[in-house]
Amino acid sequence: MSRLRRGLITATVLLVSLALVLLGTNTLMNSRTFQLTGEIVHRVDTDDRVVALTFDDGPTEHAEEVVRTLDGLGVRATFYVTGRELEENPRMGALIAEAGHELGNHTYSHQRMVFRSADFTTSEIERTDAAIRETGYSGEITFRPPNGKKLYILPSYLAEHDRTTVTWDVEPDSAEVSDAGTIAEATVRQVRPGSIVLLHPMYDARTPTRDALSSIVESLTADGYRFVTVSELLALRPSR
Ligand SMILES: [Zn+2]
């Protein structure tokens, strides 16, 4: 074999290996069901017809409408809030807490939590915990990474601090902003016992998500579902 040919083969093998490593890293970073260390939950294995509604980002002024809608439906949910938005809208945070909902940690500044230092990771989580406690909320605070992304440093922090990473198995408004009917229909079709539904009701463009809420709750209730917070859902897991 010529030296040139051997060199080409070596280069190809290296490039393919690098591509596989990158692909693996990407898959791992985005997985909703697996992380290298600590506990990650995307749904709970149960026959009980229970479901957890979770709302990401904010709080913004739209939290008021969401809380009012949930109140009218007699449903409690879990709000994954960012520390920065909570500090900007303390009244909304207090409103969510006073209404008996659960607050979860969605980092301080909603940046990708991969390839970040341990100090950055710690500060993003702990500043947000502190902002959540400022609302008067005293329950368990689970964690959800922005865009579901995590690799090693973040899961290590969470594992060390005995915190659960919570993702989702139903995401009816993530791909594109569609109409309320489509969002509600997709939710009801995909929910199964123990599901965790991710919704984004907090920004101006998300009127369809806010409008879908009542119909989601009414249809699932008619199907025999009851609504629980994330920590109530976690408590239903088979004993480990
Ligand atoms: Zn988010």
XYZ file of N, CA and C and ligand atoms in Angstrom:
721
model
N 0.851 -1.192 0.000
C 0.000 0.000 0.000
C 0.894 1.251 0.000
N 0.528 2.212 -0.813
C 1.355 3.425 -0.880
C 1.175 4.252 0.404
N 2.185 5.078 0.644
C 2.096 5.918 1.843
C 0.910 6.867 1.767
N 0.693 7.344 0.532
C -0.419 8.276 0.343
C -1.747 7.603 0.683
N -1.889 6.347 0.171
C -3.132 5.605 0.381
C -3.347 5.347 1.883
N -2.243 4.942 2.544
C -2.344 4.662 3.988
C -2.750 5.932 4.750
N -2.139 7.036 4.331
C -2.457 8.328 4.961
C -3.926 8.673 4.782
N -4.440 8.404 3.602
C -5.851 8.724 3.335
C -6.778 7.876 4.197
N -6.418 6.588 4.320
C -7.251 5.688 5.141
C -7.239 6.150 6.592
N -6.049 6.488 7.108
C -5.951 6.960 8.496
C -6.805 8.206 8.692
N -6.722 9.147 7.751
C -7.486 10.391 7.870
C -8.985 10.099 7.870
N -9.404 9.168 7.020
C -10.832 8.831 6.939
C -11.306 8.222 8.253
N -10.493 7.287 8.789
C -10.872 6.650 10.055
C -10.998 7.709 11.156
N -10.053 8.647 11.189
C -10.097 9.698 12.213
C -11.345 10.564 12.063
N -11.660 10.920 10.832
C -12.826 11.774 10.595
C -14.122 11.077 10.977
N -14.211 9.790 10.626
C -15.415 9.031 10.967
C -15.539 8.918 12.489
N -14.409 8.657 13.173
C -14.443 8.543 14.641
C -14.905 9.860 15.253
N -14.363 10.957 14.757
C -14.727 12.267 15.286
C -16.223 12.517 15.083
N -16.725 12.161 13.894
C -18.150 12.360 13.598
C -19.004 11.549 14.572
N -18.549 10.303 14.859
C -19.319 9.453 15.780
C -19.324 10.036 17.186
N -18.166 10.557 17.616
C -18.083 11.161 18.952
C -19.020 12.364 19.022
N -18.996 13.213 17.990
C -19.854 14.399 17.982
C -21.327 14.010 17.974
N -21.653 13.013 17.181
C -23.029 12.535 17.099
C -23.477 11.996 18.454
N -22.601 11.228 19.094
C -22.915 10.667 20.408
C -23.113 11.767 21.438
N -22.235 12.774 21.411
C -22.333 13.887 22.353
C -23.653 14.617 22.161
N -24.000 14.829 20.902
C -25.232 15.541 20.583
C -26.465 14.755 21.050
N -26.456 13.459 20.805
C -27.577 12.608 21.214
C -27.719 12.626 22.735
N -26.586 12.509 23.411
C -26.573 12.494 24.871
C -27.075 13.817 25.426
N -26.578 14.921 24.845
C -26.924 16.261 25.307
C -28.426 16.503 25.195
N -29.043 15.945 24.146
C -30.453 16.227 23.877
C -31.405 15.153 24.380
N -30.891 14.071 24.936
C -31.778 12.975 25.336
C -32.723 13.409 26.452
N -34.001 13.062 26.288
C -34.976 13.385 27.333
C -35.032 12.285 28.386
N -34.400 11.145 28.109
C -34.598 9.990 28.971
C -33.312 9.449 29.582
N -32.180 10.011 29.212
C -30.918 9.484 29.733
C -29.953 10.616 30.038
N -29.256 10.528 31.175
C -28.110 11.393 31.421
C -27.056 10.593 32.165
N -25.818 11.119 32.135
C -24.695 10.304 32.605
C -24.749 10.007 34.090
N -25.265 10.944 34.878
C -25.326 10.708 36.313
C -26.559 11.393 36.872
N -27.022 10.948 38.033
C -28.206 11.554 38.645
C -29.473 11.067 37.972
N -30.592 11.533 38.531
C -31.874 10.991 38.110
C -32.566 11.890 37.093
N -33.052 11.301 36.022
C -33.816 12.058 35.021
C -35.158 11.353 34.829
N -36.227 12.143 34.793
C -37.576 11.580 34.676
C -38.299 12.275 33.533
N -38.811 11.513 32.566
C -39.591 12.142 31.489
C -41.071 11.776 31.585
N -41.378 10.722 32.350
C -42.741 10.353 32.703
C -42.624 9.344 33.832
N -43.757 9.015 34.444
C -43.728 8.035 35.522
C -44.521 6.811 35.079
N -43.947 5.660 35.372
C -44.567 4.401 34.986
C -45.673 4.060 35.975
N -46.911 4.242 35.580
C -48.038 3.996 36.480
C -49.272 3.640 35.661
N -50.224 2.945 36.280
C -51.502 2.685 35.615
C -52.528 3.735 36.008
N -52.207 4.526 37.051
C -53.114 5.603 37.481
C -53.251 6.628 36.365
N -54.455 7.088 36.145
C -54.644 8.123 35.119
C -54.323 9.490 35.727
N -53.019 9.719 35.870
C -52.537 11.002 36.389
C -51.657 11.641 35.331
N -51.646 12.959 35.310
C -50.836 13.684 34.337
C -50.371 14.987 34.986
N -49.155 15.414 34.648
C -48.628 16.681 35.175
C -48.498 17.680 34.030
N -49.144 18.824 34.184
C -48.955 19.918 33.232
C -47.773 20.754 33.710
N -46.838 21.047 32.812
C -45.700 21.883 33.185
C -45.574 23.035 32.197
N -45.244 24.206 32.727
C -45.151 25.415 31.910
C -43.732 25.956 31.976
N -43.083 26.060 30.835
C -41.692 26.520 30.833
C -41.576 28.019 30.582
N -40.527 28.579 31.191
C -40.090 29.973 31.019
C -40.961 30.944 31.826
N -40.533 32.206 31.795
C -41.223 33.220 32.583
C -40.794 33.168 34.041
N -41.592 33.711 34.951
C -42.942 34.191 34.656
C -42.937 35.563 33.966
N -43.918 35.740 33.083
C -44.191 37.038 32.487
C -45.578 37.459 32.971
N -46.045 38.585 32.478
C -47.389 39.048 32.891
C -48.482 38.072 32.455
N -48.169 37.190 31.478
C -49.178 36.210 31.049
C -49.424 35.126 32.105
N -48.548 35.059 33.108
C -48.753 34.070 34.175
C -50.096 34.299 34.861
N -50.503 35.563 34.919
C -51.763 35.886 35.594
C -52.941 35.166 34.917
N -52.963 35.211 33.590
C -54.051 34.544 32.858
C -53.986 33.028 33.066
N -52.770 32.488 33.042
C -52.617 31.035 33.213
C -53.117 30.610 34.597
N -52.720 31.371 35.618
C -53.143 31.036 36.984
C -54.664 31.150 37.111
N -55.227 32.183 36.504
C -56.683 32.370 36.563
C -57.397 31.197 35.877
N -56.902 30.795 34.706
C -57.519 29.675 33.978
C -57.452 28.399 34.818
N -56.271 28.118 35.378
C -56.105 26.894 36.176
C -57.011 26.925 37.398
N -57.125 28.112 37.990
C -57.968 28.287 39.156
C -59.417 27.925 38.819
N -59.889 28.424 37.680
C -61.253 28.154 37.237
C -61.482 26.668 36.981
N -60.413 25.959 36.617
C -60.526 24.536 36.297
C -60.242 23.660 37.516
N -59.764 24.283 38.597
C -59.439 23.529 39.803
C -58.230 22.621 39.619
N -57.251 23.103 38.834
C -56.082 22.287 38.508
C -54.809 22.953 39.022
N -53.917 22.130 39.598
C -52.603 22.651 39.982
C -51.555 22.119 39.011
N -50.560 22.963 38.742
C -49.561 22.612 37.737
C -48.175 22.996 38.239
N -47.179 22.790 37.389
C -45.790 23.089 37.761
C -45.213 24.096 36.777
N -44.638 25.175 37.320
C -44.075 26.249 36.503
C -42.549 26.210 36.586
N -41.887 25.900 35.464
C -40.420 25.947 35.423
C -40.001 27.359 35.019
N -39.585 28.121 36.021
C -39.319 29.551 35.830
C -37.820 29.833 35.802
N -37.449 30.958 35.183
C -36.048 31.373 35.225
C -35.880 32.411 36.334
N -34.710 32.404 36.958
C -34.433 33.339 38.040
C -34.528 34.784 37.572
N -34.027 35.034 36.368
C -34.023 36.423 35.868
C -35.446 36.943 35.687
N -36.310 36.145 35.069
C -37.691 36.605 34.839
C -38.475 36.695 36.149
N -38.128 35.815 37.066
C -38.768 35.860 38.386
C -38.404 37.163 39.102
N -37.139 37.568 39.005
C -36.722 38.828 39.624
C -37.375 40.026 38.948
N -37.631 39.881 37.636
C -38.275 40.986 36.907
C -39.782 41.060 37.187
N -40.365 39.927 37.547
C -41.825 39.863 37.758
C -42.159 39.212 39.097
N -41.710 39.827 40.203
C -41.914 39.164 41.502
C -43.394 38.950 41.836
N -44.254 39.868 41.361
C -45.680 39.728 41.662
C -46.234 38.448 41.028
N -45.758 38.127 39.812
C -46.230 36.923 39.127
C -45.767 35.665 39.860
N -44.542 35.697 40.342
C -44.029 34.554 41.091
C -44.865 34.303 42.339
N -45.177 35.398 43.044
C -45.964 35.275 44.270
C -47.368 34.753 43.957
N -47.923 35.218 42.828
C -49.258 34.786 42.403
C -49.299 33.270 42.186
N -48.266 32.762 41.503
C -48.182 31.328 41.215
C -48.092 30.536 42.523
N -47.226 31.018 43.420
C -47.023 30.318 44.693
C -48.287 30.359 45.546
N -48.918 31.533 45.625
C -50.123 31.678 46.467
C -51.261 30.799 45.966
N -51.314 30.573 44.659
C -52.393 29.748 44.093
C -52.147 28.259 44.338
N -51.012 27.920 44.961
C -50.763 26.521 45.323
C -50.077 25.710 44.243
N -49.526 26.367 43.235
C -48.814 25.638 42.185
C -47.385 25.335 42.636
N -46.753 24.466 41.854
C -45.366 24.112 42.156
C -44.437 24.963 41.288
N -43.293 25.348 41.872
C -42.298 26.089 41.103
C -41.064 25.218 40.906
N -40.598 25.170 39.664
C -39.392 24.419 39.345
C -38.321 25.364 38.821
N -37.082 24.905 38.854
C -35.909 25.707 38.481
C -35.565 25.467 37.010
N -35.533 26.546 36.225
C -35.247 26.451 34.787
C -34.006 27.300 34.460
N -33.102 27.385 35.415
C -31.866 28.189 35.397
C -32.142 29.680 35.538
N -31.086 30.442 35.756
C -31.228 31.884 35.940
C -31.423 32.593 34.605
N -30.574 32.274 33.612
C -30.574 33.078 32.388
C -30.926 32.292 31.124
N -31.383 31.067 31.287
C -31.864 30.264 30.159
C -30.829 30.107 29.051
N -29.575 29.855 29.445
C -28.556 29.567 28.438
C -28.380 28.062 28.335
N -27.754 27.630 27.235
C -27.452 26.205 27.100
C -26.518 25.799 28.226
N -26.882 24.752 28.954
C -26.093 24.354 30.119
C -25.103 23.245 29.753
N -24.463 23.380 28.607
C -23.414 22.430 28.243
C -22.140 23.205 27.964
N -20.989 22.552 28.206
C -19.676 23.185 28.074
C -19.598 24.453 28.932
N -20.152 24.385 30.136
C -20.110 25.500 31.082
C -19.318 25.063 32.301
N -18.762 26.059 33.001
C -17.966 25.719 34.179
C -18.873 25.299 35.326
N -18.272 24.647 36.305
C -19.017 24.257 37.505
C -19.527 25.498 38.229
N -18.720 26.571 38.262
C -19.139 27.797 38.948
C -20.361 28.422 38.288
N -20.320 28.456 36.954
C -21.454 29.029 36.212
C -22.720 28.216 36.498
N -22.582 26.898 36.430
C -23.709 25.993 36.646
C -24.306 26.196 38.038
N -23.422 26.213 39.049
C -23.876 26.389 40.426
C -24.631 27.697 40.580
N -24.060 28.778 40.031
C -24.682 30.079 40.198
C -26.039 30.150 39.487
N -26.134 29.566 38.287
C -27.411 29.564 37.554
C -28.516 28.862 38.365
N -28.146 27.803 39.048
C -29.155 27.039 39.781
C -29.469 27.691 41.123
N -28.423 28.100 41.841
C -28.663 28.577 43.204
C -29.317 29.963 43.238
N -28.964 30.830 42.282
C -29.640 32.139 42.227
C -31.128 31.946 41.948
N -31.449 30.957 41.118
C -32.853 30.708 40.779
C -33.599 30.097 41.962
N -32.959 29.168 42.663
C -33.577 28.624 43.883
C -33.925 29.762 44.839
N -32.973 30.697 45.005
C -33.190 31.806 45.946
C -34.375 32.660 45.494
N -34.460 32.935 44.178
C -35.576 33.735 43.652
C -36.904 32.992 43.848
N -36.874 31.682 43.699
C -38.102 30.890 43.901
C -38.545 30.969 45.360
N -37.596 30.883 46.279
C -37.965 30.962 47.700
C -38.512 32.342 48.057
N -38.041 33.386 47.357
C -38.552 34.751 47.585
C -40.059 34.855 47.325
N -40.606 33.956 46.486
C -42.039 34.015 46.174
C -42.878 33.520 47.344
N -42.229 32.857 48.311
C -42.958 32.267 49.419
C -43.191 30.774 49.225
N -42.762 30.245 48.067
C -42.934 28.819 47.783
C -42.013 27.991 48.676
N -42.576 26.933 49.289
C -41.748 26.163 50.218
C -41.635 24.681 49.854
N -42.220 24.277 48.741
C -42.190 22.857 48.375
C -40.892 22.445 47.707
N -40.907 21.223 47.161
C -39.730 20.704 46.462
C -39.485 21.500 45.176
N -38.212 21.725 44.851
C -37.869 22.418 43.598
C -37.119 21.432 42.704
N -37.801 20.936 41.674
C -37.101 20.082 40.714
C -36.464 20.977 39.651
N -35.687 20.367 38.774
C -34.917 21.145 37.803
C -35.228 20.699 36.381
N -35.310 21.670 35.490
C -35.456 21.351 34.060
C -34.483 22.216 33.266
N -33.549 21.587 32.544
C -32.560 22.358 31.788
C -33.195 23.053 30.579
N -32.742 24.278 30.252
C -33.235 24.956 29.058
C -33.059 24.062 27.831
N -34.102 23.928 27.061
C -34.116 23.100 25.854
C -33.741 21.640 26.131
N -33.828 21.237 27.378
C -33.530 19.854 27.742
C -32.057 19.483 27.617
N -31.148 20.477 27.455
C -29.747 20.149 27.172
C -28.906 20.020 28.435
N -28.146 18.924 28.499
C -27.225 18.710 29.615
C -26.188 17.694 29.195
N -24.985 17.773 29.792
C -23.987 16.751 29.482
C -23.460 16.137 30.757
N -22.442 16.765 31.360
C -21.876 16.135 32.541
C -21.851 17.021 33.787
N -21.398 18.265 33.632
C -21.236 19.114 34.824
C -22.588 19.390 35.476
N -23.580 19.700 34.662
C -24.927 19.955 35.196
C -25.508 18.723 35.905
N -25.568 17.561 35.245
C -26.071 16.379 35.957
C -25.260 16.048 37.210
N -23.949 16.316 37.177
C -23.135 16.038 38.372
C -23.564 16.921 39.530
N -23.768 18.217 39.251
C -24.235 19.132 40.302
C -25.559 18.623 40.862
N -26.479 18.284 39.967
C -27.824 17.882 40.396
C -27.780 16.590 41.208
N -26.928 15.653 40.769
C -26.810 14.384 41.492
C -26.246 14.626 42.893
N -25.205 15.464 42.954
C -24.587 15.773 44.262
C -25.586 16.406 45.220
N -26.512 17.200 44.670
C -27.468 17.909 45.511
C -28.825 17.208 45.571
N -28.834 15.940 45.098
C -30.034 15.134 45.217
C -31.243 15.792 44.541
N -31.002 16.350 43.360
C -32.075 17.028 42.636
C -32.439 16.208 41.394
N -33.723 16.128 41.116
C -34.184 15.365 39.958
C -34.268 16.261 38.724
N -33.766 15.760 37.583
C -33.945 16.437 36.300
C -35.263 15.982 35.713
N -36.120 16.936 35.411
C -37.443 16.587 34.902
C -37.557 17.049 33.456
N -37.791 16.112 32.541
C -38.033 16.474 31.146
C -39.531 16.249 30.876
N -39.903 15.643 29.772
C -41.319 15.539 29.399
C -41.461 14.427 28.367
N -42.692 13.935 28.209
C -42.931 12.980 27.122
C -43.965 13.498 26.119
N -44.569 14.650 26.425
C -45.545 15.230 25.497
C -45.196 16.711 25.327
N -44.991 17.149 24.091
C -44.646 18.561 23.858
C -45.422 19.089 22.649
N -46.683 19.427 22.866
C -47.570 19.746 21.744
C -47.343 21.117 21.119
N -46.585 22.013 21.769
C -46.414 23.338 21.162
C -44.943 23.673 20.922
N -44.063 22.647 20.910
C -42.625 22.925 20.772
C -42.195 23.122 19.324
N -42.757 22.349 18.406
C -42.263 22.356 17.036
C -42.588 23.667 16.334
N -43.811 24.093 16.384
C -44.187 25.364 15.768
C -45.406 25.893 16.499
N -45.629 27.201 16.385
C -46.802 27.772 17.034
C -47.999 27.498 16.132
N -48.899 26.648 16.608
C -50.079 26.355 15.798
C -51.313 26.887 16.520
N -52.477 26.441 16.119
C -53.688 26.969 16.752
C -54.051 26.152 17.992
N -54.908 26.727 18.804
C -55.267 26.117 20.087
C -55.857 24.723 19.903
N -56.696 24.570 18.883
C -57.340 23.276 18.655
C -56.314 22.182 18.381
N -55.310 22.504 17.564
C -54.271 21.520 17.222
C -53.455 21.153 18.458
N -53.120 22.159 19.265
C -52.336 21.902 20.481
C -53.123 21.008 21.438
N -54.384 21.321 21.638
C -55.207 20.534 22.564
C -55.371 19.103 22.046
N -55.624 18.985 20.758
C -55.857 17.661 20.168
C -54.592 16.800 20.283
N -53.433 17.384 19.993
C -52.162 16.645 20.084
C -51.895 16.219 21.531
N -52.188 17.089 22.479
C -51.959 16.757 23.888
C -52.807 15.569 24.301
N -54.100 15.663 24.009
C -55.025 14.618 24.442
C -54.682 13.285 23.772
N -54.245 13.340 22.517
C -53.889 12.117 21.791
C -52.634 11.466 22.382
N -51.670 12.275 22.844
C -50.377 11.715 23.263
C -50.276 11.381 24.748
N -51.122 11.998 25.571
C -51.010 11.755 27.017
C -51.361 10.310 27.341
N -50.572 9.709 28.220
C -50.907 8.395 28.781
C -50.674 8.481 30.288
N -51.114 7.468 31.051
C -50.946 7.570 32.505
C -49.494 7.876 32.878
N -49.282 8.885 33.723
C -47.947 9.251 34.170
C -47.226 10.237 33.270
N -47.915 10.785 32.277
C -47.261 11.719 31.348
C -46.901 13.051 32.002
N -45.854 13.653 31.449
C -45.470 15.027 31.808
C -45.583 15.856 30.527
N -46.489 16.826 30.547
C -46.763 17.644 29.362
C -46.011 18.968 29.473
N -45.251 19.292 28.427
C -44.539 20.581 28.380
C -45.321 21.562 27.521
N -45.634 22.718 28.107
C -46.307 23.794 27.362
C -45.554 25.102 27.572
N -45.680 26.013 26.613
C -44.990 27.318 26.674
C -46.024 28.451 26.602
N -46.647 28.819 27.720
C -47.717 29.820 27.643
C -47.271 31.253 27.940
N -45.970 31.496 28.150
C -45.570 32.746 28.785
C -45.325 33.940 27.871
N -45.130 33.719 26.571
C -44.778 34.873 25.745
C -45.944 35.315 24.859
N -45.837 36.545 24.338
C -46.947 37.164 23.593
C -47.477 36.270 22.482
N -46.553 35.624 21.745
C -46.970 34.850 20.567
C -47.686 33.559 20.950
N -47.743 33.257 22.246
C -48.261 31.958 22.676
C -49.741 31.976 23.068
N -50.489 32.880 22.512
C -51.935 32.890 22.751
C -52.556 31.515 22.480
N -52.187 30.815 21.383
C -52.803 29.498 21.144
C -52.606 28.532 22.313
N -51.421 28.542 22.918
C -51.180 27.654 24.065
C -52.087 28.041 25.239
N -52.167 29.334 25.526
C -53.033 29.773 26.634
C -54.490 29.411 26.348
N -54.879 29.561 25.087
C -56.266 29.261 24.724
C -56.554 27.762 24.744
N -55.519 26.943 24.603
C -55.725 25.489 24.556
C -55.930 24.885 25.947
N -55.516 25.623 26.983
C -55.477 25.047 28.337
C -56.810 24.461 28.806
N -57.867 25.239 28.682
C -59.170 24.770 29.181
C -59.586 23.495 28.473
N -59.422 23.490 27.163
C -59.846 22.337 26.387
C -59.003 21.096 26.725
N -57.689 21.291 26.958
C -56.815 20.174 27.372
C -57.331 19.574 28.673
N -57.583 20.449 29.649
C -58.004 19.968 30.973
C -59.372 19.304 30.895
N -60.300 19.923 30.170
C -61.652 19.353 30.104
C -61.649 17.992 29.395
N -60.904 17.873 28.294
C -60.886 16.596 27.563
C -60.224 15.501 28.379
N -59.091 15.819 29.019
C -58.399 14.788 29.794
C -59.215 14.397 31.026
N -59.884 15.380 31.633
C -60.747 15.067 32.770
C -61.861 14.115 32.328
N -62.422 14.384 31.154
C -63.481 13.508 30.624
C -62.937 12.095 30.364
N -61.637 11.996 30.055
C -60.996 10.687 29.853
C -60.595 10.023 31.175
N -60.946 10.639 32.289
C -60.661 10.039 33.590
C -59.335 10.442 34.206
N -58.667 11.438 33.643
C -57.373 11.868 34.197
C -57.568 12.858 35.332
N -56.619 12.815 36.291
C -56.541 13.897 37.261
C -55.161 14.526 37.162
N -55.109 15.798 37.568
C -53.894 16.588 37.363
C -53.109 16.705 38.659
N -51.811 16.433 38.574
C -50.947 16.501 39.750
C -49.737 17.370 39.419
N -49.051 17.830 40.456
C -47.810 18.560 40.220
C -46.693 17.541 39.957
N -45.548 18.031 39.521
C -44.436 17.119 39.237
C -44.015 16.349 40.480
N -43.899 17.038 41.628
C -43.423 16.281 42.794
C -44.475 15.271 43.269
N -45.752 15.581 43.088
C -46.794 14.587 43.400
C -46.679 13.386 42.449
N -46.374 13.667 41.193
C -46.212 12.590 40.222
C -44.990 11.731 40.572
N -43.893 12.381 40.940
C -42.667 11.644 41.300
C -42.924 10.731 42.496
N -43.784 11.191 43.408
C -44.066 10.388 44.605
C -44.831 9.108 44.251
N -45.423 9.050 43.052
C -46.196 7.864 42.652
C -45.315 6.795 42.006
N -44.011 7.088 41.875
C -43.140 6.089 41.240
C -43.083 4.817 42.073
N -42.969 3.685 41.400
C -42.785 2.443 42.139
C -41.561 2.598 43.055
N -41.613 2.011 44.249
C -40.513 2.226 45.197
C -39.208 1.724 44.604
N -38.171 2.515 44.860
C -36.873 2.206 44.240
C -35.901 1.660 45.263
Zn -37.206 27.122 28.420
